[in-house]
Coordinates of C-alpha atoms in Angstrom, one line a residue:
Chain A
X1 CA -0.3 1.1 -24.6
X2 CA 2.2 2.5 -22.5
X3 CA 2.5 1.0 -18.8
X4 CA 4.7 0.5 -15.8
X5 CA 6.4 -2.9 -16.1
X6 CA 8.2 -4.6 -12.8
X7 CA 11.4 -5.9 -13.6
X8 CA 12.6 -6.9 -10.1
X9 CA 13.0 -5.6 -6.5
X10 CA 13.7 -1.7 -7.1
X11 CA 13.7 -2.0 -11.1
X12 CA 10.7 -1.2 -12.9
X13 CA 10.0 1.2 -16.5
X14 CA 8.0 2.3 -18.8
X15 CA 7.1 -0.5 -21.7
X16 CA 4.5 -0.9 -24.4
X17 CA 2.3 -3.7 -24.0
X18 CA -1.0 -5.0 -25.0
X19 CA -4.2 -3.4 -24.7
X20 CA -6.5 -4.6 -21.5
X21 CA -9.5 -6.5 -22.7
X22 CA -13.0 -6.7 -20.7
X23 CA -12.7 -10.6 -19.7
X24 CA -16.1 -10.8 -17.4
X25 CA -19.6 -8.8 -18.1
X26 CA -18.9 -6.9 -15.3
X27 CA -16.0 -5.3 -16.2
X28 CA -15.0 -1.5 -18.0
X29 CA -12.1 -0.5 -19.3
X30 CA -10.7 2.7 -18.4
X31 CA -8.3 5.6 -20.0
X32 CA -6.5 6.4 -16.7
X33 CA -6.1 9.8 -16.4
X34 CA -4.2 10.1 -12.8
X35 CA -2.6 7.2 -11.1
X36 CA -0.6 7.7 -7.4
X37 CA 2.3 5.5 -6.5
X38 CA 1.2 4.2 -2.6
X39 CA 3.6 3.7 0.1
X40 CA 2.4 0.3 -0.3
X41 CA 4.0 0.0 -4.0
X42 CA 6.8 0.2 -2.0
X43 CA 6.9 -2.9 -0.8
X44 CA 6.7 -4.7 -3.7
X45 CA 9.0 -2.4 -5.3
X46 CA 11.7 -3.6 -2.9
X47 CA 10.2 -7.2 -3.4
X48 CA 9.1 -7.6 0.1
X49 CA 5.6 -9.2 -1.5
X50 CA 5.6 -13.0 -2.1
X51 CA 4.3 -13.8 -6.0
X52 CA 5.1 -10.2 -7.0
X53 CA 5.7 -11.4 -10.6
X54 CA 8.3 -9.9 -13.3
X55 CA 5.7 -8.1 -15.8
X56 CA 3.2 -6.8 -13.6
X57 CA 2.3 -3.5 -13.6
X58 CA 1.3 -1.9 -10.0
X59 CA -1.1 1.2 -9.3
X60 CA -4.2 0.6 -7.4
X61 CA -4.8 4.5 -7.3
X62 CA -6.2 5.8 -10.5
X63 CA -9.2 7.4 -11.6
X64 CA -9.7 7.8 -15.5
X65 CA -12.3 7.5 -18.1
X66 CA -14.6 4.5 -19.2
X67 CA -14.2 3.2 -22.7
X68 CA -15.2 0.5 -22.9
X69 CA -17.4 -1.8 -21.1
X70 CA -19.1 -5.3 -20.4
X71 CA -22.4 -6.5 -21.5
X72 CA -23.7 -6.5 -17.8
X73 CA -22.7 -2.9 -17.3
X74 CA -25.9 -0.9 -17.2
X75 CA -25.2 2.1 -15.0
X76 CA -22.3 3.4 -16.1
X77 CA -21.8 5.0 -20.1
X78 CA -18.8 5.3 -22.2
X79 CA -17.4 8.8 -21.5
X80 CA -17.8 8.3 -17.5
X81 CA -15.0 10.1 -15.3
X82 CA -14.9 7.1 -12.2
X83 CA -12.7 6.7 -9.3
X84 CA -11.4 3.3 -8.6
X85 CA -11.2 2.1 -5.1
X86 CA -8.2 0.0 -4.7
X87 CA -10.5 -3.2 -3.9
X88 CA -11.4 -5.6 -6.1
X89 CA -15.5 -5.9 -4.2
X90 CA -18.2 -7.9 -5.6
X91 CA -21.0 -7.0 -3.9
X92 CA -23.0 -10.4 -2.8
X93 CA -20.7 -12.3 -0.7
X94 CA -20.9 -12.1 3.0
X95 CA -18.4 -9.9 2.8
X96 CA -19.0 -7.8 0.7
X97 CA -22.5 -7.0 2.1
X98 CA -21.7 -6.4 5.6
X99 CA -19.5 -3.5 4.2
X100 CA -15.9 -5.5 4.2
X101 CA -15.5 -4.8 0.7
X102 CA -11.6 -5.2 1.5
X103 CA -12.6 -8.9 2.0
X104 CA -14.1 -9.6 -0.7
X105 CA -14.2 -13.4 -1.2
X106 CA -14.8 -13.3 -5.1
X107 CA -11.9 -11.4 -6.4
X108 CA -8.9 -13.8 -5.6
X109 CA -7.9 -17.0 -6.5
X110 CA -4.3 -16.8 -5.1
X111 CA -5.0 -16.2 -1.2
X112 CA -7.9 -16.1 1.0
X113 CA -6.8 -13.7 3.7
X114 CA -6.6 -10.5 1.0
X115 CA -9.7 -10.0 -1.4
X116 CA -8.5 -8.8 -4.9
X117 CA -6.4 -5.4 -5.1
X118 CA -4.9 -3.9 -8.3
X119 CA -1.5 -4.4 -9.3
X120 CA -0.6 -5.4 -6.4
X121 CA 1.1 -9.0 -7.1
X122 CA -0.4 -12.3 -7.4
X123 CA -1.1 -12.8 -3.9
X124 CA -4.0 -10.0 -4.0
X125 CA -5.6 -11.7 -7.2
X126 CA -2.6 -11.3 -10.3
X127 CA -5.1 -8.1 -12.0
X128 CA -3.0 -5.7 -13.2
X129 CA -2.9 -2.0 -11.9
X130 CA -3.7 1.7 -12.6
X131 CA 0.0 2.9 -13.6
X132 CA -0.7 2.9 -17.0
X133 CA -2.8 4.3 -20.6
X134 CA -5.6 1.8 -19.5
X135 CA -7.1 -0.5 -17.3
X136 CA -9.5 -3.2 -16.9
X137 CA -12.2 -2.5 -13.7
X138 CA -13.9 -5.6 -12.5
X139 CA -17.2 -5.5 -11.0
X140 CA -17.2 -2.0 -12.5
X141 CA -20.5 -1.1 -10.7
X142 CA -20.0 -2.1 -7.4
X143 CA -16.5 -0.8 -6.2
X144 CA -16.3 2.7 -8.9
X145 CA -18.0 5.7 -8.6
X146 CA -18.7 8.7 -11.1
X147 CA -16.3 11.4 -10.0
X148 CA -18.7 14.2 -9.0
X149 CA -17.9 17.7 -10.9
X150 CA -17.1 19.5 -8.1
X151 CA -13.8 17.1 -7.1
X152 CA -10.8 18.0 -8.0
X153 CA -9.2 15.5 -10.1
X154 CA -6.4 15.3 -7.7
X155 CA -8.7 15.0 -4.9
X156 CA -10.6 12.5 -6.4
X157 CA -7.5 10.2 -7.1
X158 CA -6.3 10.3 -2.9
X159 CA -10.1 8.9 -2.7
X160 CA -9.1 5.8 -4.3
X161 CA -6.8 4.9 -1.2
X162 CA -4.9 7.3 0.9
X163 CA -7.6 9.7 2.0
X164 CA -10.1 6.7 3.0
X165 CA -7.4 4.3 4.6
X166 CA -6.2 7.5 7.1
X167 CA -9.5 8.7 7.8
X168 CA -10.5 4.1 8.3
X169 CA -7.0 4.4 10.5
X170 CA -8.4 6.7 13.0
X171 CA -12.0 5.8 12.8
X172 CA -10.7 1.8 13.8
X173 CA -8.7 3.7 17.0
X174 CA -12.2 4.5 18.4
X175 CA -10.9 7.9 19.3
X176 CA -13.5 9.7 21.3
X177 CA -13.3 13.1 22.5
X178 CA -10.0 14.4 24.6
X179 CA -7.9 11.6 23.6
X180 CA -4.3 11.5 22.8
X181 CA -3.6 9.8 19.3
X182 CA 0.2 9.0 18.2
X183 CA 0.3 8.2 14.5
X184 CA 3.5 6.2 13.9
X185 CA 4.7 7.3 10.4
X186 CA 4.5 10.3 8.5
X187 CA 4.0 9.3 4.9
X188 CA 1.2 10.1 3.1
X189 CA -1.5 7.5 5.7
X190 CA 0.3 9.0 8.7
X191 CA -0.3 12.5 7.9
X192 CA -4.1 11.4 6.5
X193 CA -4.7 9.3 9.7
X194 CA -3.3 12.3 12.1
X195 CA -5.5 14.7 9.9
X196 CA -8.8 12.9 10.2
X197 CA -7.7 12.0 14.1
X198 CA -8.8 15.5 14.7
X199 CA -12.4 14.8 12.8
X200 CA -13.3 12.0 16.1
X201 CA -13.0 14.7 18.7
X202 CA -8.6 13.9 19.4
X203 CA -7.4 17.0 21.9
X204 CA -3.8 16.2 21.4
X205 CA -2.1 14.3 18.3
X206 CA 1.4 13.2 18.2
X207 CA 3.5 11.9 15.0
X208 CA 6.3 10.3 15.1
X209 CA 9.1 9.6 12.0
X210 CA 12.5 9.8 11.4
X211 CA 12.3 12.1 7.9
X212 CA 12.7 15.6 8.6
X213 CA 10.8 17.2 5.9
X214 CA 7.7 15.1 6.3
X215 CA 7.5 15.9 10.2
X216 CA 7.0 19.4 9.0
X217 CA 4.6 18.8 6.6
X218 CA 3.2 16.7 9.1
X219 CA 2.6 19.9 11.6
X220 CA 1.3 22.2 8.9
X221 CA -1.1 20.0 7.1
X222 CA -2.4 17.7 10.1
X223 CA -1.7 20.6 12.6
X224 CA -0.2 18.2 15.1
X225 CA 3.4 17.8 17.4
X226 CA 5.8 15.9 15.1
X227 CA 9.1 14.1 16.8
X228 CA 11.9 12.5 14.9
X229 CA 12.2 9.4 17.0
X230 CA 16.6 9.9 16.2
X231 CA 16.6 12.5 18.2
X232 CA 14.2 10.8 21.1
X233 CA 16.2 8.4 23.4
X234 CA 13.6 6.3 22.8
X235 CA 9.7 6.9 21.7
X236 CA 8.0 4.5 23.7
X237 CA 9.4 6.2 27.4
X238 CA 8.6 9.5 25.4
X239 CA 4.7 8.9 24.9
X240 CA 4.9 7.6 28.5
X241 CA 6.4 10.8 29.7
X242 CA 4.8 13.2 27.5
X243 CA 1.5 11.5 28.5
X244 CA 2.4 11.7 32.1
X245 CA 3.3 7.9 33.0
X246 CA -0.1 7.0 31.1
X247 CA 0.0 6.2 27.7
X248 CA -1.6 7.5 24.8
X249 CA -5.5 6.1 24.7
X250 CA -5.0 5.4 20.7
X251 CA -2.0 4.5 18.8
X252 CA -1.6 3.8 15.1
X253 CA 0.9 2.1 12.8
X254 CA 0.8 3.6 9.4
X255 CA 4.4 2.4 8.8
X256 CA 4.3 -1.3 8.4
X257 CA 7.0 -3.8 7.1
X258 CA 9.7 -1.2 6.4
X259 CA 10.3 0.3 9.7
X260 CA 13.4 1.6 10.6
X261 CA 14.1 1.9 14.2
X262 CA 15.7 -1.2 15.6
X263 CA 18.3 -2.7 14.0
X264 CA 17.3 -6.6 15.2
X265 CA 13.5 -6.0 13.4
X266 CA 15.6 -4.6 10.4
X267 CA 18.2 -7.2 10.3
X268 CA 15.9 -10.4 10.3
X269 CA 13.0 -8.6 8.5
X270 CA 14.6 -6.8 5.7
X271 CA 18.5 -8.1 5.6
X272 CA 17.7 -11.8 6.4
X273 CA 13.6 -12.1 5.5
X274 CA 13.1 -14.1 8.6
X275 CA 9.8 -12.1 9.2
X276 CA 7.7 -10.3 7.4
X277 CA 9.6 -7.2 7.4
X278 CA 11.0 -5.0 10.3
X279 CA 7.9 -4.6 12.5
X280 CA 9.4 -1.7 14.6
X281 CA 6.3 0.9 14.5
X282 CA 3.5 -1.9 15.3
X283 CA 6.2 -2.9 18.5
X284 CA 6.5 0.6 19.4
X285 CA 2.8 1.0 19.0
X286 CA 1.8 -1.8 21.4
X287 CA 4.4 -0.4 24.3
X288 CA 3.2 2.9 23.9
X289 CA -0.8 3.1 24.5
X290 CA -2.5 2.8 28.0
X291 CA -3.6 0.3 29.1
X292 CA -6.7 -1.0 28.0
X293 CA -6.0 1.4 25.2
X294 CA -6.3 1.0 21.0
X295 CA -3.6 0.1 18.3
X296 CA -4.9 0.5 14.6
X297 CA -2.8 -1.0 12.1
X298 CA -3.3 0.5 8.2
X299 CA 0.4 -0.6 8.0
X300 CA 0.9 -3.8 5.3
X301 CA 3.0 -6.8 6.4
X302 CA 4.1 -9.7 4.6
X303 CA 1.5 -12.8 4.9
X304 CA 3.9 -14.6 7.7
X305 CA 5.0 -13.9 10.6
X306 CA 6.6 -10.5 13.1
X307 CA 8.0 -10.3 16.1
X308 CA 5.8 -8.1 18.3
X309 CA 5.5 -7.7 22.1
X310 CA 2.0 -10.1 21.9
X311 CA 2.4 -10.7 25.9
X312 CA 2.2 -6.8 26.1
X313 CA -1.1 -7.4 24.3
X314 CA -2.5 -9.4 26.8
X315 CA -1.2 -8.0 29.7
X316 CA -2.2 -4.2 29.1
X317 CA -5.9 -5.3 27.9
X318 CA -5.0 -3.7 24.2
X319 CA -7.7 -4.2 21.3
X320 CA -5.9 -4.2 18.4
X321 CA -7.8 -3.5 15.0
X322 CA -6.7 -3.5 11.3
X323 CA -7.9 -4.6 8.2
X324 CA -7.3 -2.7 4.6
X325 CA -9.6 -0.3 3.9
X326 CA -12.9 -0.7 2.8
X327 CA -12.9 2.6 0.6
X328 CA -16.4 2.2 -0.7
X329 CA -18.1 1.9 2.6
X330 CA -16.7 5.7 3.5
X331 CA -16.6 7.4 0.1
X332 CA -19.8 9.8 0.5
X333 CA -18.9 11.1 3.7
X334 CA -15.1 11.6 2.9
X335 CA -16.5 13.7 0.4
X336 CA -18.8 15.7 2.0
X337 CA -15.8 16.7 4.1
X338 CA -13.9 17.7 1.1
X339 CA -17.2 19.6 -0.1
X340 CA -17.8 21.3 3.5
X341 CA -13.8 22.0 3.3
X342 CA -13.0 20.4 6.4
X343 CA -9.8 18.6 4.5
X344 CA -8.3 19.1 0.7
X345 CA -6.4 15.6 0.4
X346 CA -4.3 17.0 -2.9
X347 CA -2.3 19.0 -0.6
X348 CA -0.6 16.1 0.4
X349 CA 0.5 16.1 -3.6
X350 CA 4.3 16.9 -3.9
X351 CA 5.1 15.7 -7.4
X352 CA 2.7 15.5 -10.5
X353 CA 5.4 12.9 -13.1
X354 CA 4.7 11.4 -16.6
X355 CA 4.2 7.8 -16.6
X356 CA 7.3 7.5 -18.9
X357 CA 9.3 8.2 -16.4
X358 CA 8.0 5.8 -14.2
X359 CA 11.3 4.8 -13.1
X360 CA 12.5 8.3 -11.8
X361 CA 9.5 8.8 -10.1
X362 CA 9.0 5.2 -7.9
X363 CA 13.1 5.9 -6.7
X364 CA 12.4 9.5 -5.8
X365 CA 9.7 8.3 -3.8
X366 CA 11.4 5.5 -2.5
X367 CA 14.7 7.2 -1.9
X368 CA 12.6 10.2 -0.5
X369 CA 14.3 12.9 -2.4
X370 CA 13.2 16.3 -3.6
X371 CA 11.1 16.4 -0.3
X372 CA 8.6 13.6 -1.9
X373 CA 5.4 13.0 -0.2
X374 CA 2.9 12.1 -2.5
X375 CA 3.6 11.0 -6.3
X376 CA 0.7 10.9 -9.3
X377 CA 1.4 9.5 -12.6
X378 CA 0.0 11.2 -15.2
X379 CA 0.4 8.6 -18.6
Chain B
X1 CA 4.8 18.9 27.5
X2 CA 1.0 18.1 27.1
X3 CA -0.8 20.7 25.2
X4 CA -3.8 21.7 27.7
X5 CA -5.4 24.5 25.4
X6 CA -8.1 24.4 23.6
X7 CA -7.0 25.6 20.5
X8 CA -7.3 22.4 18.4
X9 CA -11.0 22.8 18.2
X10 CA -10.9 25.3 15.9
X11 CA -9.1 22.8 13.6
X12 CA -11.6 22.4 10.2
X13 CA -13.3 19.4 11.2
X14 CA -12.8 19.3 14.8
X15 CA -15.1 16.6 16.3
X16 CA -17.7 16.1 13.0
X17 CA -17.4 12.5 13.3
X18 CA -17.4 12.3 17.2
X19 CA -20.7 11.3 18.1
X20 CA -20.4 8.4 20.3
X21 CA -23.5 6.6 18.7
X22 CA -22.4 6.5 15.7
X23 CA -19.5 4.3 17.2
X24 CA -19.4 1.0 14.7
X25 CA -18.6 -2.1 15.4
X26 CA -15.3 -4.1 15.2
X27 CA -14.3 -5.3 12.7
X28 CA -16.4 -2.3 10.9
X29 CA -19.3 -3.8 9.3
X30 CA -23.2 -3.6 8.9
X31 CA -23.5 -6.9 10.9
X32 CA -26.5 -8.5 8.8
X33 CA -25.8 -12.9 10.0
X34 CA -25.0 -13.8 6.8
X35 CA -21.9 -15.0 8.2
X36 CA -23.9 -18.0 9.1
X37 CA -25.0 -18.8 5.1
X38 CA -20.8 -19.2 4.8
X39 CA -20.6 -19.5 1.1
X40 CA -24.3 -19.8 0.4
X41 CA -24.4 -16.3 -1.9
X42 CA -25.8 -15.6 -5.1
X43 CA -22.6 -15.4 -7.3
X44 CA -21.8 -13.1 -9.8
X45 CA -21.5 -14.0 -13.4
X46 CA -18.1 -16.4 -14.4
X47 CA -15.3 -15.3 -15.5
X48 CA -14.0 -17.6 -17.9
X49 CA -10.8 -19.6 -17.0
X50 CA -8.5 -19.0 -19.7
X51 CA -4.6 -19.3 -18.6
X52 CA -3.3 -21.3 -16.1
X53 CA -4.4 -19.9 -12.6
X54 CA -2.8 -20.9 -9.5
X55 CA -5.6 -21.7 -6.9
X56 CA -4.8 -21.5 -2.8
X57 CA -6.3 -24.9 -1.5
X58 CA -8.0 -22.7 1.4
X59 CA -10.1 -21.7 -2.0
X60 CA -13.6 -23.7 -2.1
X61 CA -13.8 -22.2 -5.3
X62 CA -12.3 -20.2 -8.0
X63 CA -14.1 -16.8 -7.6
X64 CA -15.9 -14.8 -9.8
X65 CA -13.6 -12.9 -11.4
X66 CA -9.1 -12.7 -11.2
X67 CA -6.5 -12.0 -12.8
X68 CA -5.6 -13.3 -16.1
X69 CA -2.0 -11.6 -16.6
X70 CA 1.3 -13.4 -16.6
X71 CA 0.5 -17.2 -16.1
X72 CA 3.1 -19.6 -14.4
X73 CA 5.9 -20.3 -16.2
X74 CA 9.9 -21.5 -16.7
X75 CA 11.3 -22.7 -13.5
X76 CA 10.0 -19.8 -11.6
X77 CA 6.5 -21.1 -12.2
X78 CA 7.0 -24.9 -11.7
X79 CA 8.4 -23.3 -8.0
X80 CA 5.0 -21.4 -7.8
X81 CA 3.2 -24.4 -8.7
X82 CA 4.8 -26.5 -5.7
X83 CA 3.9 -23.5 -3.3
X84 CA 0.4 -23.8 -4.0
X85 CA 0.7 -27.4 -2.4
X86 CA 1.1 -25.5 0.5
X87 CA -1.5 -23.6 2.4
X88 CA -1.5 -20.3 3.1
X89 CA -0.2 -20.5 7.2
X90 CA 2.9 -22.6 5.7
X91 CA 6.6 -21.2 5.1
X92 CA 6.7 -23.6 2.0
X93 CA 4.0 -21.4 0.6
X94 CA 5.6 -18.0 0.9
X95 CA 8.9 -19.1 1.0
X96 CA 8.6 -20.9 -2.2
X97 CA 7.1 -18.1 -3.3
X98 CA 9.4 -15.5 -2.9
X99 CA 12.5 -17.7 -4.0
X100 CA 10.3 -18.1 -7.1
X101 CA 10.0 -14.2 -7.4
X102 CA 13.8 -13.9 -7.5
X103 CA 14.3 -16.8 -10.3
X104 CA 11.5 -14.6 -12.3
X105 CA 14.0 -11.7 -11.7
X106 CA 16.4 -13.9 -13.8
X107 CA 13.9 -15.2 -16.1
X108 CA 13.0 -11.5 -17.3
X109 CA 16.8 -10.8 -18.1
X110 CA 16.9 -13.5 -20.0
X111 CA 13.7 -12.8 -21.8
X112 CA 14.8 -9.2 -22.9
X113 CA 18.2 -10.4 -24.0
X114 CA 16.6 -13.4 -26.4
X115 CA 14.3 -10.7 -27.5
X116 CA 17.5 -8.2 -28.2
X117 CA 16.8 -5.8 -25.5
X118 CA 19.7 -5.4 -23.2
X119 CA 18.3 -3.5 -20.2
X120 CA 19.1 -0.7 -18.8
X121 CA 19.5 -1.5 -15.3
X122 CA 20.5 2.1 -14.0
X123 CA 17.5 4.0 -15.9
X124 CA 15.4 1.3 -14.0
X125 CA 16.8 2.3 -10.6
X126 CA 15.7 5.5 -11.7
X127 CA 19.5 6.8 -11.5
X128 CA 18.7 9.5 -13.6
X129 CA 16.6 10.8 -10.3
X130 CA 19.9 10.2 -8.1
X131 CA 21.8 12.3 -10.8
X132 CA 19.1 15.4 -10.3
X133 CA 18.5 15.2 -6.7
X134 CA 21.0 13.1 -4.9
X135 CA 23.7 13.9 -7.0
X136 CA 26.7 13.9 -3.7
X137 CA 25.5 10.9 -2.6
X138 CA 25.5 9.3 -6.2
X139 CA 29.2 10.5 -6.9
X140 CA 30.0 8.9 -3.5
X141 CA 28.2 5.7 -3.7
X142 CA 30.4 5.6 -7.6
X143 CA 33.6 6.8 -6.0
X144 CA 33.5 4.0 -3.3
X145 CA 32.4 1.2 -5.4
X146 CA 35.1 2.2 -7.8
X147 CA 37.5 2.0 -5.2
X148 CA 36.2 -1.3 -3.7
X149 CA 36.5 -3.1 -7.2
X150 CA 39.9 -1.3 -8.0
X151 CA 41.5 -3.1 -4.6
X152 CA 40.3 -6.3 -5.3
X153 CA 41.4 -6.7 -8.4
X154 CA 45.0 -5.1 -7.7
X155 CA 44.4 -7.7 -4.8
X156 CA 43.6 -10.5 -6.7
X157 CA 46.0 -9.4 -9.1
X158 CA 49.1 -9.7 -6.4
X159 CA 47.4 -12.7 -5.4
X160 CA 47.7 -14.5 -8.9
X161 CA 51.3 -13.5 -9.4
X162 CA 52.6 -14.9 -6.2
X163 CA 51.1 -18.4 -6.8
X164 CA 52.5 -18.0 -10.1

């Protein structure tokens, strides 16, 4: 089958290589039939994620169609259109049953702080991912759900990830009614998180970013103020003025290790790795909200260490809140708010790319060119 | 200047998910105390160990199911299999990790040479993408490193004949 094969940081193409086979009686196998590249893919596509090894194939947004399946697989038939959620969720640990199905403890050997994701390196678990003719599904009845007819197939594919992890980002601000939300980063979760921001009640919501063409997609399709933080002297005093002297109430960082911004956070996290990547937005973030305020953080760091203003934490009262998103837990009301036509996710969609030309399509997302905000593989 | 208006409440959407009882709690979970059982779950079904998987020692356990793809191996995966001495809060985890990750980078050269398949580096930059849509820069970037190269070894050149 065809797939997406990583051959090093920014290198990857299109290869042949063995069919997936169902290795547990829990798992399917599935002809994918969309697969997004995530922000996220990013950073292993620029190597930024440790045990990201040569061979694997990323995507852990796919929907497509069961094939094939395990003996222990008694709900779903061959012939079923599923969505994947990105996580890898069992469904019995302790986990798993409070709803944390991003934690779940039975999907990966490699690390215990990340529950199993696919294709996204060896540190979340070594499975490989959804950019390709087919893929094996673990615990194909807990995490998967049949795509309902009325979803768009491109709608359904954002459910998989982007959609639930902006709609968990502003849900974990708290946001209650009248409050001023500042989404730092307008890819795809930034505009998602500023979009559902409005859904909890925000009066006033504020992106920042430094890419021209995303801030404006950014004000038509989350109908929020959009700055580029070049042309700001500097975004932290802005939210204070803009907020007069207050602060916003909930700030989010939906950037994460590849800020731009400060060149000290980019030299020792990106140039010299010192860090786990340039945490710029999550800085900005904590020096921006009130006082006793919120900071969600849907952003992904490396597993070690950033420099961020932690004595701000403490001395401003700030909760902080993060965690990957648990996309199972909020898939029937994301899409009863597709169905009541509060949102249509696929118009975040700017590119629709075979998966042979897999390597065009991760450098025009990564280079940002032809106005790229969202990209789906189609193999 | 703060937007004072109203208008945003006629956003689709506006407010559906803002009643304050349904406010969960942090982290977001359906708090049930099985915390307190700590591993003490009825586990799923095996999966069985087939290739060489590399286990964190903060596992108890090898979970149900993983990944079976691309096992350990050459020196990039006797440098993976130190790392997993380490534990997951050490650099000589990640770090060993991450050196291991660029050695692979190496390895997979190497592997599609011995298997006569010279790579095409440039088509996996996704150049051809440059060449459509960032086709000033791309003649730039080409002019300048042509440049570059061209004084150095006109340098190196002048360099070489005066020691001669």
């Amino acid at each position: 089958m065809l797939a997406m094969n990583y051959r090093g940081p920014f290198r990857v193409r299109a290869q042949q290589k063995p069919m997936p086979e169902i290795e547990h009686p829990e798992d399917v196998i599935v002809k994918v039939e969309r697969a997004c590249i995530c922000g996220s893919d990013l950073h292993i596509y620029h190597g930024l994620v440790p045990d990201t090894r040569v061979g694997t194939t990323f995507g852990h947004e796919f929907i497509g169609e069961v094939v094939e399946k395990g003996a222990d697989v008694n709900k779903l038939k061959i012939g079923d259109r599923i969505l994947v959620p990105f996580n890898i969720s069992c469904g019995r640990c302790a986990f798993c049953k409070q709803g944390l199905y991003s934690n779940c403890h039975e999907s990966n050997p490699e690390a215990t702080a990340a529950g199993g994701i696919f294709g996204y390196s060896h540190t979340c678990g070594g499975f490989d991912g959804g950019q390709a003719e087919y893929a094996r599904v673990p615990y194909a009845e807990v995490g998967p759900m049949v795509i309902p007819p009325d979803i768009h197939p491109d709608d359904a594919v954002l459910l998989t990830d982007v959609f639930p992890t902006g709609y968990q980002a502003a849900e974990m601000g708290g946001i209650k009614k009248g409050d001023t939300v500042v989404v730092f980063g307008a890819g795809p979760i930034g505009i998602m998180a500023a979009r559902c921001a409005w859904f909890f009640g925000a009066a006033r919501v504020i992106v920042i970013d430094r890419i021209e063409y995303r801030l404006e997609f950014a004000r038509n399709f989350s109908h929020c103020e959009a700055y580029n933080f070049e042309s700001l002297e500097d975004p932290v005093l802005f939210i204070k003025k803009t907020t007069g002297y207050f602060g916003a109430d909930v700030c989010i960082d939906a950037v994460g290790c590849e800020a731009a911004g400060s060149a000290l956070q980019w030299i020792t996290g990106r140039v010299l790795m010192m860090q786990a990547g340039s945490a710029t937005a999550l800085h900005w973030a904590i020096n921006s909200v009130k006082k006793g305020g919120i900071v969600s953080i849907v952003g992904v760091y490396g597993p070690t260490d950033n420099l961020v203003p932690i004595g701000n934490v403490v001395n401003k009262g700030i909760t902080i809140r993060a965690d990957q998103c648990s996309v199972k837990r909020l898939l029937p009301k994301l899409i009863h708010h597709i169905r009541e036509g509060y949102i249509e996710p696929r118009q975040i969609i700017s590119h629709h790319i075979p998966l042979k030309e897999v390597s065009d399509a991760y450098h025009i997302f990564s280079a940002k060119l032809d106005n790229c905000i969202k990209t789906v593989l189609i193999p | 200047m703060e937007n004072t208006s109203n208008k945003y409440q006629n956003i689709p959407g506006w407010g559906v998910d803002s009643d304050p009882n349904d406010n969960p709690n942090y982290p977001i979970k359906n708090y049930n105390g099985d915390d307190h059982q700590r591993l003490d779950w009825t586990r799923p079904p095996l999966q069985p160990v087939t290739v060489e998987i590399l286990e964190s020692v903060e596992q108890a356990r090898m979970p149900a199911v993983f990944g079976t793809k691309l096992p350990p191996s050459g020196v990039s995966g006797m440098l993976r299999r130190y790392a997993f001495k380490y534990d997951e809060s050490e650099y000589g985890h990640w770090l060993n990790l991450l050196l291991a990750d660029r050695i692979n980078v190496v390895e997979g050269i190497l592997h599609d040479l011995s298997h006569f398949r010279i790579p095409n580096i440039f088509a996996e930059k996704g150049m051809k993408a440059d060449w459509k849509y960032n086709r000033k820069e791309l003649v730039t970037k080409i002019i300048v490193a042509t440049a570059v190269t061209t004084a150095i070894v006109f340098w190196l050149k002048k360099k070489d004949g005066k020691s001669a």
